[in-house]
CSV table of C-alpha atoms in Angstrom, one decimal:
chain,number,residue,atom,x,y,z
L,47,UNK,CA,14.1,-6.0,-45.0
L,48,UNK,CA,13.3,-9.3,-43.2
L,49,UNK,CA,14.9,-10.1,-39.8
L,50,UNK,CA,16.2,-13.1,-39.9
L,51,UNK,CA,17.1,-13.4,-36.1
L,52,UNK,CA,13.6,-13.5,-35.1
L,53,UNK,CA,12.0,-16.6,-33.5
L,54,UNK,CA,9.0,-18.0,-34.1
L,55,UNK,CA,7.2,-20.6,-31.6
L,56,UNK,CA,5.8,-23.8,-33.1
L,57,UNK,CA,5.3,-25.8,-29.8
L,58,UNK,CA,4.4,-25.3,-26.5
L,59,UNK,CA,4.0,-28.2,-24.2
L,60,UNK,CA,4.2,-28.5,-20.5
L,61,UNK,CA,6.4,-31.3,-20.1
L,62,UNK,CA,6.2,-31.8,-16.2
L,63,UNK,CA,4.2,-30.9,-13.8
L,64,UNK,CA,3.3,-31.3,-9.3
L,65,UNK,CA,2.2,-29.5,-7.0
L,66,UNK,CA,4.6,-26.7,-6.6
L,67,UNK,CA,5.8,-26.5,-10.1
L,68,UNK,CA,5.6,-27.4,-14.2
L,69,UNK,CA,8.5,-27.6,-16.6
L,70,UNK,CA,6.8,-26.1,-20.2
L,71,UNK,CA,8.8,-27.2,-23.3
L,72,UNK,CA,9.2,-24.8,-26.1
L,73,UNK,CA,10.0,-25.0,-29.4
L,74,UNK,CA,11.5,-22.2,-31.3
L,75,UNK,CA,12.7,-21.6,-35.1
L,76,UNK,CA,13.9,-18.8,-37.6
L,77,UNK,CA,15.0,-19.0,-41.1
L,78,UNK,CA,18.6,-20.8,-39.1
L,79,UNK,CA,18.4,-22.1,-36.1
L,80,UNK,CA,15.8,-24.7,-34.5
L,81,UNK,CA,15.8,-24.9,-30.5
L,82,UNK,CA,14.7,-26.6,-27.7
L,83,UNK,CA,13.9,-24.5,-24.6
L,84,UNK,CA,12.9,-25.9,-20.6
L,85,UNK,CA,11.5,-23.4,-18.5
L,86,UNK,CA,10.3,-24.2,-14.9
L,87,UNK,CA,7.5,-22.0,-13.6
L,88,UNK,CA,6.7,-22.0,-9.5
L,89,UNK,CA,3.9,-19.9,-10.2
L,90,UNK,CA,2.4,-17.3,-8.2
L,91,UNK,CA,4.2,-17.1,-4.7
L,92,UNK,CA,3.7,-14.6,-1.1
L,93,UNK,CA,5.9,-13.9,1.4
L,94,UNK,CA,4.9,-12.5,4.8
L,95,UNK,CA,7.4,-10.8,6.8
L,96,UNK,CA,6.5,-11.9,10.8
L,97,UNK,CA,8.6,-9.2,12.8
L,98,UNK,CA,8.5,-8.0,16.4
L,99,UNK,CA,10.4,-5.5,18.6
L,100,UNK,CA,12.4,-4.3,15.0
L,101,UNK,CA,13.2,-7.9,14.7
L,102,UNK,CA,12.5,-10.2,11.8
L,103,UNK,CA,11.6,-13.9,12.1
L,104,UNK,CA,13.9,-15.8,9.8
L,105,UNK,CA,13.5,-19.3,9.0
L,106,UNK,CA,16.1,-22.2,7.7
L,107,UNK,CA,15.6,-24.3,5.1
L,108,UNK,CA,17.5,-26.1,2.5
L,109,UNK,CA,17.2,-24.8,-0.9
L,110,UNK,CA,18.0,-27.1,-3.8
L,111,UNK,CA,18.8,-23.8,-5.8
L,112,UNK,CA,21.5,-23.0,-3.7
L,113,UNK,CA,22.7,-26.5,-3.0
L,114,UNK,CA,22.7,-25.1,0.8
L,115,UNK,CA,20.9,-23.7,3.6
L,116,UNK,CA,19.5,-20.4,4.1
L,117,UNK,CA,17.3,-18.4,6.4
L,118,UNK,CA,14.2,-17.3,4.9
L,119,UNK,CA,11.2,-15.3,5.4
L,120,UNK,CA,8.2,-17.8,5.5
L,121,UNK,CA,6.6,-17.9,1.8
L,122,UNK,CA,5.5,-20.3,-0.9
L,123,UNK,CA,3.1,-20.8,-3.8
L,124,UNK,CA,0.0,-20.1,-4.1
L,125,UNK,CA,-2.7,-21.9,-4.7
L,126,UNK,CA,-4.9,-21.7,-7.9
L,127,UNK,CA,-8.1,-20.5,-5.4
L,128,UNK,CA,-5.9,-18.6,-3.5
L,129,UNK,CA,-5.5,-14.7,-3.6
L,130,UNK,CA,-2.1,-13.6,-2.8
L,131,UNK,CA,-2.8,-12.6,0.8
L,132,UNK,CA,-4.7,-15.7,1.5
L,133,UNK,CA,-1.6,-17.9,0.7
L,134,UNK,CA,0.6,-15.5,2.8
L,135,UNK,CA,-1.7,-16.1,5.4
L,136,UNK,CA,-1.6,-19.5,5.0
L,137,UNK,CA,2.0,-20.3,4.5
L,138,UNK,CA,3.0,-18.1,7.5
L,139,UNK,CA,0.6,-20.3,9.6
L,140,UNK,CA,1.9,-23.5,7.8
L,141,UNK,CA,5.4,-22.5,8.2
L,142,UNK,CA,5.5,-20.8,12.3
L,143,UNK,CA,2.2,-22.0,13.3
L,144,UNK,CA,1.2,-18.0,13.6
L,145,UNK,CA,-2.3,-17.5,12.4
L,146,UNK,CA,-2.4,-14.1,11.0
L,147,UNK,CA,-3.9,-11.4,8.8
L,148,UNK,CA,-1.4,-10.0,6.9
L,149,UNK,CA,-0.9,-6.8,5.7
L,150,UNK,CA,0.2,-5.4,2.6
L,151,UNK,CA,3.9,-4.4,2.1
L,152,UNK,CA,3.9,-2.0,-1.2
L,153,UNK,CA,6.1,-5.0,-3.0
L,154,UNK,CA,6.1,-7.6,-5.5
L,155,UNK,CA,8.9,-9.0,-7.0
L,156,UNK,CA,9.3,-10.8,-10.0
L,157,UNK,CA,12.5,-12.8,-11.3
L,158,UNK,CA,14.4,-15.6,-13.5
L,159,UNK,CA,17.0,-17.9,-12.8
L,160,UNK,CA,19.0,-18.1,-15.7
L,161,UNK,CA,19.9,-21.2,-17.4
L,162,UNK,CA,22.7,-22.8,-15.1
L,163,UNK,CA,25.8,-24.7,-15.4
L,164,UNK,CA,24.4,-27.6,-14.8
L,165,UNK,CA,22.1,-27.3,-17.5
L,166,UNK,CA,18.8,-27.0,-15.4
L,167,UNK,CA,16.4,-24.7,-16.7
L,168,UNK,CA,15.5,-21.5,-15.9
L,169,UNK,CA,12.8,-20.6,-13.4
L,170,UNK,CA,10.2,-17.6,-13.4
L,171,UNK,CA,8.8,-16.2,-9.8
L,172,UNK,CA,6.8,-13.6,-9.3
L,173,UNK,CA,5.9,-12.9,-5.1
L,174,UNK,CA,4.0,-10.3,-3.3
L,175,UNK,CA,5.2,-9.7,-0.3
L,176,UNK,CA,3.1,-8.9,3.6
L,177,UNK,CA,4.0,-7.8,6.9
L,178,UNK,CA,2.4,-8.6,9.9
L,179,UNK,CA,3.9,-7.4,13.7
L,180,UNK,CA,3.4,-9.8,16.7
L,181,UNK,CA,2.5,-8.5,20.2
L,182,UNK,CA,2.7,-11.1,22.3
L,183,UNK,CA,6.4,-11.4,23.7
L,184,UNK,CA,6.3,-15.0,24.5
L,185,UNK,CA,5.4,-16.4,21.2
L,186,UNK,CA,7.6,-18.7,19.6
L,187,UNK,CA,7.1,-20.4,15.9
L,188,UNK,CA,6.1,-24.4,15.7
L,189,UNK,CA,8.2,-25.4,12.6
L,190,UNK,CA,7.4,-28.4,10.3
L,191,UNK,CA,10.8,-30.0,10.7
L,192,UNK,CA,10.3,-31.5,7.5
L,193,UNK,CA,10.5,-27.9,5.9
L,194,UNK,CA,12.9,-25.9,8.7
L,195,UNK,CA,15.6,-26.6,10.8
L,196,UNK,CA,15.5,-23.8,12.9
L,197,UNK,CA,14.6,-20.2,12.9
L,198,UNK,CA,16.0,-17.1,14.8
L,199,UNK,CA,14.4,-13.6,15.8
L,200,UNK,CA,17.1,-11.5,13.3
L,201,UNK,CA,17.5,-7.7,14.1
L,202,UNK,CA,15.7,-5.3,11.3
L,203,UNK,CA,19.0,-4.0,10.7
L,204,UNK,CA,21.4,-7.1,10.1
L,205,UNK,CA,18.0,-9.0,8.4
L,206,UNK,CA,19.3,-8.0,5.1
L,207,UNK,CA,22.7,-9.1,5.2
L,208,UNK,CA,21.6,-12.9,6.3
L,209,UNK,CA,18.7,-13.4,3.5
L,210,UNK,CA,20.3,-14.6,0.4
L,211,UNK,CA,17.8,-13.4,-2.6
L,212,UNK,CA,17.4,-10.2,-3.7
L,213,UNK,CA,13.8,-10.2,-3.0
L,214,UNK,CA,13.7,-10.8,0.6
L,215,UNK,CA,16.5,-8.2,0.8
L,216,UNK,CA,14.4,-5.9,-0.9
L,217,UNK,CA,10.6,-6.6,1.2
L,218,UNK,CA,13.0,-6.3,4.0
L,219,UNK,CA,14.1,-2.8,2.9
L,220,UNK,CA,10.7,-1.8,2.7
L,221,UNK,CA,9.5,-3.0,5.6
L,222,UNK,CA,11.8,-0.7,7.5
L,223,UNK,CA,9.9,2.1,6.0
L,224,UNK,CA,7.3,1.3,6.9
L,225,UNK,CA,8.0,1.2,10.3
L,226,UNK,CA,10.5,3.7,10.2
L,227,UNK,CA,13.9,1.9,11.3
């Protein structure tokens, strides 16, 4: 017997397109039903979690997602030459002016916004996430304050309560692991 619920694609098209993201349309059809679907993909993305004395740097920055601000881990995309730890490494430097080597936290973490209310589409994200421990006491991040409005040394074990995504809240987790808090 033939399933009639199953889609078939007949288009794929990306639609829009910058630096950090595209928008692909996608046409879809069965033997009922023709659609229209916008996805918006940011790519491959790292996050490097910059932590000293069991405390966690935590950035702030506006998300459109969120319509609000949040405190973040420093992260982004990655470039099309990049390798996952090369873009942590840059994107922690971009972001606190810390040049570092990070190291690998056992994590990645992949998600979707669903479809929203307001009828922007969803978006895919998949990030790997690094660690890296600074020695020096008397360091302090330079933010772009184009990007960050301030940033705050967070204790390892109240970090997870003032990150908002389920992926920092889970690098986070495995971070204190790792260095046993």
């Amino acid at each position: 017997m033939k399933n009639k619920n199953l889609f078939v694609t007949t288009k794929k098209e990306i639609v829009y397109q910058n630096e950090w993201s595209s928008v692909t349309k996608t046409n879809i059809e069965n033997e009922n039903l023709k659609k229209e679907i916008f996805t918006t993909n940011f790519g491959k993305r790292s996050a490097v979690i910059v932590y000293a004395d069991e405390k966690v740097l935590l950035t702030k920055q506006y998300r459109l997602l969120i319509d609000n601000f949040s405190w973040e881990i420093p992260g982004g995309r990655a470039k099309d030459f990049e390798s996952f730890e090369e873009a942590a490494s840059r994107e922690c430097e971009e972001e606190t002016g810390l040049h570092c080597t990070p190291q690998p936290l056992p994590y990645v973490h992949s998600f979707c916004w669903p479809q929203r209310k307001d009828g922007k589409p969803p978006r895919f994200l998949t990030e790997h996430a690094y660690h890296i421990q600074v020695d020096d006491p008397d360091w302090e991040p330079k933010l772009d304050p184009v990007e960050h409005t301030a940033w705050k040394w967070e204790p390892l074990e109240t970090t997870e309560s003032e990150v908002p995504f389920t992926g920092l809240k889970r690098g986070v987790q495995r971070l204190a692991k790792i260095i046993g808090s």
